[in-house]
Coordinates of C-alpha atoms in Angstrom, one line a residue:
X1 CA -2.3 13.2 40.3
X2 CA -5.8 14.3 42.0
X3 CA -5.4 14.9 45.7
X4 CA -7.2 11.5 46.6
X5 CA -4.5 9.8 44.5
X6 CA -2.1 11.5 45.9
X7 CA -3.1 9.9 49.5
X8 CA -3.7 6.5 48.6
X9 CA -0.5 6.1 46.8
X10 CA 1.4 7.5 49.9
X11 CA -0.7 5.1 52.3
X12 CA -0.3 2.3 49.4
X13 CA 3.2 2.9 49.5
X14 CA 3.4 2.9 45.9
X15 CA 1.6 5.1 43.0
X16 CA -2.0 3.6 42.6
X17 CA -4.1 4.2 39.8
X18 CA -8.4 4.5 39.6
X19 CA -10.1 1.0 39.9
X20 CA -7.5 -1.0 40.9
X21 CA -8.0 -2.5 44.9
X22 CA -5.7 -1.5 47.5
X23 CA -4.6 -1.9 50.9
X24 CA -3.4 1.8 53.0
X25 CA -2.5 2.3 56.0
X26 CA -5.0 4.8 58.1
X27 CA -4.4 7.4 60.7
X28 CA -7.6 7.0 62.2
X29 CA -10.4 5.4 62.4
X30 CA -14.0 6.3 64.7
X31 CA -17.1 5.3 65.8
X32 CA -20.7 6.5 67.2
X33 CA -23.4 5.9 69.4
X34 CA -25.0 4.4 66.2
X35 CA -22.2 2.4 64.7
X36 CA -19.9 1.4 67.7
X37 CA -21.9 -1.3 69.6
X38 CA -21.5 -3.4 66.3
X39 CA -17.9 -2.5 65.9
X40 CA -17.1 -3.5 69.3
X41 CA -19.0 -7.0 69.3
X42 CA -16.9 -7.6 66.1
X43 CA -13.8 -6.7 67.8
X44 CA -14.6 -9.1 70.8
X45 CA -15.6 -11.8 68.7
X46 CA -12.5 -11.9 67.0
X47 CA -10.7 -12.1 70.7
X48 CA -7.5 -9.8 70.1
X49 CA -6.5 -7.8 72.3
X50 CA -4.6 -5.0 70.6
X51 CA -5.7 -1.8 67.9
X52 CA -3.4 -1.1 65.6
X53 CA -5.1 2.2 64.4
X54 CA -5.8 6.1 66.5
X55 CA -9.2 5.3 67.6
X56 CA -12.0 7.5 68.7
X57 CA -16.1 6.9 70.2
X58 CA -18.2 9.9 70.3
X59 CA -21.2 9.7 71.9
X60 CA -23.9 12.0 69.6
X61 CA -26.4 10.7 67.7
X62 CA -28.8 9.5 70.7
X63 CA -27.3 12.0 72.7
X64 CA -28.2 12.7 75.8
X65 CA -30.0 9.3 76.1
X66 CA -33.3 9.4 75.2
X67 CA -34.1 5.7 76.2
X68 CA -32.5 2.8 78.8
X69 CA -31.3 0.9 75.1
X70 CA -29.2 4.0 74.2
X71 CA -28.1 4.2 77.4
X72 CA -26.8 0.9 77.6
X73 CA -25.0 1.5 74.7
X74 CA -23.2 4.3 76.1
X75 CA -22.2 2.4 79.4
X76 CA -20.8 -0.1 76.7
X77 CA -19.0 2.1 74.8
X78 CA -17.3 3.9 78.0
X79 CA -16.2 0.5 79.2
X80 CA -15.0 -0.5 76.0
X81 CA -13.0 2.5 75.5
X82 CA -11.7 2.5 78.8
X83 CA -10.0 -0.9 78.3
X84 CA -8.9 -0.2 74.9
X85 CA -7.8 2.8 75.5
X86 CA -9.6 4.4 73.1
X87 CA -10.4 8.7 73.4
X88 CA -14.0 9.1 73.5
X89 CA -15.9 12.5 73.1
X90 CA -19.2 11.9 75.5
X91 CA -22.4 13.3 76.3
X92 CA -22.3 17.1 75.3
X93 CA -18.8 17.6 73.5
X94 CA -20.8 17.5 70.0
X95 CA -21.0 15.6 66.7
X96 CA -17.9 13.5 65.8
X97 CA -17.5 15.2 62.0
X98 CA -17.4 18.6 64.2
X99 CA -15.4 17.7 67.0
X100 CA -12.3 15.7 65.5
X101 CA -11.5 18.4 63.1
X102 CA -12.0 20.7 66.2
X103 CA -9.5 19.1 68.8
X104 CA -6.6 18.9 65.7
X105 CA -6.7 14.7 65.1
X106 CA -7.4 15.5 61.4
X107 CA -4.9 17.3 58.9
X108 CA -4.1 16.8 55.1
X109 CA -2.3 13.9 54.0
X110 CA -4.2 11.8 56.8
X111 CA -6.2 8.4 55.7
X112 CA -9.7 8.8 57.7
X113 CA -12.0 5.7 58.2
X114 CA -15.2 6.7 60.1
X115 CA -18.7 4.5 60.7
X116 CA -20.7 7.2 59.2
X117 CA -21.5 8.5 55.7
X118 CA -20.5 11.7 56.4
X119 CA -17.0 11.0 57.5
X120 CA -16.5 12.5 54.2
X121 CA -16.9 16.0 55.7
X122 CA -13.0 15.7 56.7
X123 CA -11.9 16.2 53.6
X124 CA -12.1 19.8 53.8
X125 CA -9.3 19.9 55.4
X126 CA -7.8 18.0 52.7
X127 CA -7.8 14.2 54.1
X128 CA -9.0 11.2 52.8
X129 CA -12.1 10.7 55.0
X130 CA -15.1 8.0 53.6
X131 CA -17.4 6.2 55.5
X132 CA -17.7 2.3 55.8
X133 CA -19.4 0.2 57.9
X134 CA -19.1 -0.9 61.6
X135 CA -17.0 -4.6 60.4
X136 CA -14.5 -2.8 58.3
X137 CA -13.8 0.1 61.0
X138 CA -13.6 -3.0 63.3
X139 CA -11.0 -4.3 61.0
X140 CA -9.5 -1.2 60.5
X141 CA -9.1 -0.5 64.3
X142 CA -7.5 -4.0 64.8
X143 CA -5.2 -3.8 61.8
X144 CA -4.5 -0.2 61.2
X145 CA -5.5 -0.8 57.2
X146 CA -8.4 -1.1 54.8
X147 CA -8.6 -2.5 52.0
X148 CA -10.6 -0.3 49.1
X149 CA -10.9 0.5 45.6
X150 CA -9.3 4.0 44.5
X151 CA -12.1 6.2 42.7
X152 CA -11.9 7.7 39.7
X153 CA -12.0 11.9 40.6
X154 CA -14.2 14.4 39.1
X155 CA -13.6 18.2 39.5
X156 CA -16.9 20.3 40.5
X157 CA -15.1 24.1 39.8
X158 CA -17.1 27.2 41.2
X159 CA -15.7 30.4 40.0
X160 CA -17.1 34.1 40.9
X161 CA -18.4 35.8 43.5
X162 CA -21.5 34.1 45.5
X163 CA -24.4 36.7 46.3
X164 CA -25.2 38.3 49.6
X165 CA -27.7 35.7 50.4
X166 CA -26.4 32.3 48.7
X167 CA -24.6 30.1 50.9
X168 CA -22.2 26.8 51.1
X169 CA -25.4 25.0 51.4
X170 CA -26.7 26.5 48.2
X171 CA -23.7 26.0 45.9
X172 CA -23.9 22.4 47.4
X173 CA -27.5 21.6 46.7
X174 CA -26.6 23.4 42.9
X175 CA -24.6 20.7 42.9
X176 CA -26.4 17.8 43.8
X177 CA -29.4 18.8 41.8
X178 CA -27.5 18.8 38.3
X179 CA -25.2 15.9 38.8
X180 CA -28.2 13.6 41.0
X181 CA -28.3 11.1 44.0
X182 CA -26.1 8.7 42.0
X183 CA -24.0 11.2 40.0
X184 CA -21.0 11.3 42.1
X185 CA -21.6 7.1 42.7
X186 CA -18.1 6.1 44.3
X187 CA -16.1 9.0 43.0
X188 CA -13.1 11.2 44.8
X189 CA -15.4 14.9 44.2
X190 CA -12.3 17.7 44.1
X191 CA -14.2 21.0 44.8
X192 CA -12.3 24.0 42.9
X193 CA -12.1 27.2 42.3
X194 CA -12.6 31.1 43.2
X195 CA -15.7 30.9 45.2
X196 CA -14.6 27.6 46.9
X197 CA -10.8 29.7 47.9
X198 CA -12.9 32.6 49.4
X199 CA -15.5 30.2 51.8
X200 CA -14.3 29.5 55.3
X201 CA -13.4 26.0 56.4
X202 CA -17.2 26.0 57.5
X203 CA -18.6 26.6 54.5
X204 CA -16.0 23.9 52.7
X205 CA -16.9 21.2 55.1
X206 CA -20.7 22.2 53.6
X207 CA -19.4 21.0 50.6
X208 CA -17.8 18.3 51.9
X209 CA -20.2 16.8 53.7
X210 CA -23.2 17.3 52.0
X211 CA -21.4 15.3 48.6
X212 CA -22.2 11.9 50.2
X213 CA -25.5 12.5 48.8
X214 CA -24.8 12.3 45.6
X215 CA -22.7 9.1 46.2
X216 CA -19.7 10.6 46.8
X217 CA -16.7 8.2 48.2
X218 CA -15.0 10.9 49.6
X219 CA -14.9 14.9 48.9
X220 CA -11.5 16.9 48.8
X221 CA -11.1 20.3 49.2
X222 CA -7.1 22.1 48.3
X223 CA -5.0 23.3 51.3
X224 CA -5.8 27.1 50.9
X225 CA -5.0 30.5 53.5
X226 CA -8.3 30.3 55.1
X227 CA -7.6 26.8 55.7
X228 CA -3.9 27.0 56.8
X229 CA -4.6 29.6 59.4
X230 CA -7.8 27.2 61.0
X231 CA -4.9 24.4 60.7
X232 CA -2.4 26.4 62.3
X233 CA -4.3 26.9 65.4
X234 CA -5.2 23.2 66.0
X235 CA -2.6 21.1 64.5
X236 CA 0.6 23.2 64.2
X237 CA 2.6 21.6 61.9
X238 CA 0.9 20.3 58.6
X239 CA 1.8 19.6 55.0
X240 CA -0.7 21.3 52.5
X241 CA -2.6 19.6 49.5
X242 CA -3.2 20.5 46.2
X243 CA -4.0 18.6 42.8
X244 CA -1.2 18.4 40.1
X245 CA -2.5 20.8 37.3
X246 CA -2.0 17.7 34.9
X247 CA -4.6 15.7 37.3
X248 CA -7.0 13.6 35.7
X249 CA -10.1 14.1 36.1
X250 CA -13.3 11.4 34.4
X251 CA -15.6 14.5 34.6
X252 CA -15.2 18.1 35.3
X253 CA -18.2 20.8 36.2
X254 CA -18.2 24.0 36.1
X255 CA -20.7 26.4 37.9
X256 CA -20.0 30.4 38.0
X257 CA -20.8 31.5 41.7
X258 CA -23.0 34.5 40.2
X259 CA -25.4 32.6 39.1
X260 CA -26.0 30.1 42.1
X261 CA -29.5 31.2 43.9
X262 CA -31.2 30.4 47.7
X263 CA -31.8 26.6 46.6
X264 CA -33.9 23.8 48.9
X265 CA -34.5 20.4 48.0
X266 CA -38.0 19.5 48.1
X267 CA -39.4 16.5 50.4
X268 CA -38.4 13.1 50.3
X269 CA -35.3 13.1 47.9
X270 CA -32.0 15.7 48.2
X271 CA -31.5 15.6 44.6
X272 CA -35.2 17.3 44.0
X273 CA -33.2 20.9 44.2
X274 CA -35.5 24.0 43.5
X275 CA -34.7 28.0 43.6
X276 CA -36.9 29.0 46.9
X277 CA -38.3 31.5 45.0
X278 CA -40.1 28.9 42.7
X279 CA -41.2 27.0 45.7
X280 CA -42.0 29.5 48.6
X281 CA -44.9 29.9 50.3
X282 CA -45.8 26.6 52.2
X283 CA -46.9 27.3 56.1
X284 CA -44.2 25.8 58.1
X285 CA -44.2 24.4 61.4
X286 CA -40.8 23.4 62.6
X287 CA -37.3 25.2 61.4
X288 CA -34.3 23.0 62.7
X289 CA -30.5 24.7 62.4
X290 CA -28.4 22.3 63.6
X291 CA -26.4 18.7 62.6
X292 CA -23.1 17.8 61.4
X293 CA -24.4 20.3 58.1
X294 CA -25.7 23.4 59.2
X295 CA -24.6 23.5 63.3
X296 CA -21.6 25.7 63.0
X297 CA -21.0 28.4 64.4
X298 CA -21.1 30.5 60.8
X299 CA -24.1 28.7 60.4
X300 CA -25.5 30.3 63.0
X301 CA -24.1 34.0 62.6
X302 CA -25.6 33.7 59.3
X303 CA -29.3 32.6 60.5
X304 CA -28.7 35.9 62.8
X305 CA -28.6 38.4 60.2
X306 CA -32.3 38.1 59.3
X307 CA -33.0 36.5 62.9
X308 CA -32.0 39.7 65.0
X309 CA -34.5 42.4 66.2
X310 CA -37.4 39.9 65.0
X311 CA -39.7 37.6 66.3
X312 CA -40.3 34.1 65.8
X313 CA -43.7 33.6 63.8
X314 CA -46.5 32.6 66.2
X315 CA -47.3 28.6 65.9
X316 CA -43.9 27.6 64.2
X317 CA -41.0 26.0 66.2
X318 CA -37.8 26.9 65.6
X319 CA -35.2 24.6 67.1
X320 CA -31.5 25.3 67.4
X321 CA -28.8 22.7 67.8
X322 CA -25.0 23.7 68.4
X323 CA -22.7 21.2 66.7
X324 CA -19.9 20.8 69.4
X325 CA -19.2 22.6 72.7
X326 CA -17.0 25.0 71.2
X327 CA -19.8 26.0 68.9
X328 CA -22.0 26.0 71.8
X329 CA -19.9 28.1 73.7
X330 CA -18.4 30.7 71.0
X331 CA -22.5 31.3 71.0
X332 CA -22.2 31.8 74.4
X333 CA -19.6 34.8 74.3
X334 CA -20.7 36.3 71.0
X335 CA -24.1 36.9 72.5
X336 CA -25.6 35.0 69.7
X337 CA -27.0 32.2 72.1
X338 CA -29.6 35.7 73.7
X339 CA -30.4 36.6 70.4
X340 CA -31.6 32.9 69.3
X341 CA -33.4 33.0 72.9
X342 CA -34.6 36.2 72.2
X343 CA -36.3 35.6 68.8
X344 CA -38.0 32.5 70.4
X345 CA -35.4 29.6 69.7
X346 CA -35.0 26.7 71.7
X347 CA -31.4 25.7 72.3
X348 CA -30.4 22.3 72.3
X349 CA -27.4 20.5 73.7
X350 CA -24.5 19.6 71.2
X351 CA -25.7 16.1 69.3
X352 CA -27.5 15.1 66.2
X353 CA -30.7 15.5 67.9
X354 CA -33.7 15.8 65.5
X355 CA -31.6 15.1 62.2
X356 CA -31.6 11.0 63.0
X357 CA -35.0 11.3 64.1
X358 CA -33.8 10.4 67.4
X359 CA -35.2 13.1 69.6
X360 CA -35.4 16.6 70.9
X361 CA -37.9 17.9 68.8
X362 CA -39.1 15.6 66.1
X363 CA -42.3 16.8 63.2
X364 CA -45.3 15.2 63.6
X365 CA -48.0 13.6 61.1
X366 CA -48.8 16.1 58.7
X367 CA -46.4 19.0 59.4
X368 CA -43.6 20.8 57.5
X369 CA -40.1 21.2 58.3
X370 CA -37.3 24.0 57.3
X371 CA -33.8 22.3 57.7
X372 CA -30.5 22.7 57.7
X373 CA -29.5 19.6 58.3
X374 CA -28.3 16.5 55.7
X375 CA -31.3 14.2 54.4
X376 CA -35.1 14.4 54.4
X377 CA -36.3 10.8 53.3
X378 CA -39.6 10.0 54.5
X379 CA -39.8 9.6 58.4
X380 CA -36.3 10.9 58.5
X381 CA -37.0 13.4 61.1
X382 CA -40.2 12.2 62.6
X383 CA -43.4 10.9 61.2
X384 CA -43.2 9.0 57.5
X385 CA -46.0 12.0 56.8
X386 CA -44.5 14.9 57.5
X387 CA -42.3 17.2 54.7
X388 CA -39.4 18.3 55.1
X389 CA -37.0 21.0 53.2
X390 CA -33.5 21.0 53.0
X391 CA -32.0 24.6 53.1
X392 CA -29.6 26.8 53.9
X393 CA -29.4 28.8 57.9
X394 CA -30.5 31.9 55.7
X395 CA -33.6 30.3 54.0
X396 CA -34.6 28.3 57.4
X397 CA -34.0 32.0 59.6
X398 CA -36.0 33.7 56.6
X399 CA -39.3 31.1 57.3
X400 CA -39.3 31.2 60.9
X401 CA -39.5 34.7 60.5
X402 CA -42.4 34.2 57.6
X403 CA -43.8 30.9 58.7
X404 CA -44.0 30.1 55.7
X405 CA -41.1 28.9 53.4
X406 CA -39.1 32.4 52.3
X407 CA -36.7 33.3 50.0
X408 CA -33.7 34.8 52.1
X409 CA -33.8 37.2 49.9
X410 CA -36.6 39.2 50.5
X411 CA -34.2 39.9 53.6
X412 CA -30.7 40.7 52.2
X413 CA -30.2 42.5 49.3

């Protein structure tokens, strides 16, 4: 069996096959400033008083508050939660795809609803994590199940050694531009393979998350050292995950690591995936690192290694967004949080911030973006007119530096 198959049939209680509906049992199921509001009203329409399901709220997408609506929205979800005893992550603790895998309340084996398309970044850690909408986690809070149809798997193998300056987020957008925005249309993605082994867990939950956008239902990464020994420290005890080596798989891609390049996908679409060095050379006026995709602290250490001893380019921004407080604060004592100071970064709080849109430093009509965040439809991250790039820390530190979009390489041999 494939790892996803594995799950269901466990939370099934009974060996399930691809296509066939099913209702699991799940381990936990959580909301956000952008989903919950509609998941509680659902839950108080229905007038029950009891969750069967681990709950959780975090409060990150319009985070802090950028308007009274989103604030009343918060009040709502605090009072909710407080009544319904349900754990919530507020105003600065970070983005809820970060921050549950942080505190431990995700392992292997686990059955992870989430109202957000990118709950699928979980399953790095080897759970079955998809996103639904606010009525089924609702329904999936009150009744501790879901009901869902088990996905055929695919196998997406990356063998080799990656070069100096190719990233997670290249092999991902690799990835997405050969297989497409619908290539992946409601499929259990297995990510295998050498190169995938050697990447730390955040570099796999890259993978992870980033597979939603080629319609992933959920993205499953095997129980590997890296992974045990990140596990270890927040879970303690834990049961690994691998597929069966006779797992069935309706499609299987290979990719060797070597010949993976700096990739970005051009505005408008994420499947639009280009070498930088094809494309480089557009002034740029905002760089973003940050979001639930590129806001780790790895990301970070990366965008450093071209970032230190220079000097942001006069007339770009360059703003930096922390995914959780841990992040924010390993930046803190690694002396990492100076140098992005020092190079002419502003520092945002933990939250989604200008990935959504939502605030803290949005591009205007006419301007281009560097990001290392997850989507860049039009109006995405500010004005409908404005163009962004999706990239890697690497590629976005290379064209602050530049101001204009760089290969990372030019940088790191």
């Amino acid at each position: 069996m494939t790892m996803s198959e594995k799950i269901l049939s466990k939370k099934a209680g009974r060996r399930v096959y691809p296509g066939e509906h099913i209702v699991a049992d799940v381990d936990l199921v959580y909301a956000h400033d952008g989903t919950a509001p509609l998941t509680i009203e659902m839950i108080e329409e229905l007038g029950l008083r009891e969750l069967r399901s681990r709950a959780i709220f975090t409060i990150d997408h319009a985070s802090p508050p950028p308007n009274v609506d989103a604030a009343a929205n918060h009040r709502r979800m605090r009072d909710f939660a407080s009544r319904w005893g349900v754990r919530i992550f507020d105003v600065g603790e970070g983005i809820c795809h970060q921050v549950i895998p942080e505190r431990g309340l995700v392992k292997p084996w686990d059955l992870v609803i989430g109202a957000d398309s990118h709950t699928v970044t979980l399953g790095a850690l080897g759970a079955f994590a998809t996103g639904v909408g606010s009525t089924d986690a609702a329904i999936a809070m009150l009744t501790g199940k879901i009901w869902l149809k088990v996905p055929e798997s695919i196998a997406v193998k990356v063998d080799g050694t990656l070069k100096n300056h190719v990233t997670a987020k290249d092999v991902i957008l690799e990835v997405i531009g050969r297989l497409g925005s619908d290539g992946a249309n409601y499929k259990a993605v297995e990510f295998l393979g050498s190169a995938v082994e050697a990447m730390s867990l955040d570099s796999k939950m890259v993978l992870a998350n980033m597979s939603v956008e080629m319609g992933a239902k959920v993205a499953m990464i095997p129980t590997d050292g890296r992974t045990s020994e990140w596990l270890k420290e927040r879970v303690g005890h834990f049961e690994g995950i691998w597929p069966d080596e006779e797992a069935n798989y309706s499609a299987f891609y290979e990719f060797p690591a070597e010949e993976i390049k700096p990739n970005v996908s051009l505005p408008n679409s994420v499947d639009r995936v280009a070498p930088v060095e094809e494309v480089e050379g557009e002034e740029v006026d905002l760089v973003f690192i940050g979001s639930c995709s590129g806001g780790r602290f790895e990301d970070f250490l990366l965008a450093s290694r071209i970032m230190r001893g220079r000097k942001l380019k006069e007339g770009v921004r360059c703003i930096t967004v922390p995914a959780s407080k841990e992040v924010q604060m390993k930046l803190i004592d690694s002396g990492l949080m100076r140098s992005l100071l020092e190079f002419g970064c502003t520092v945002g709080p933990p939250t989604c911030g200008p990935c959504i849109g939502a605030h803290m430093g949005l591009a205007g009509p006419g301007e281009t973006v560097v990001s290392t965040s997850t989507r860049n439809f039009p109006g995405r991250m500010g004005s409908p007119d404005s163009r962004v790039y999706l990239a890697s820390p690497l590629t976005a530190a290379a064209s602050a530096v530049e101001g204009k979009l760089t290969d990372p390489g030019r940088f790191l041999s």
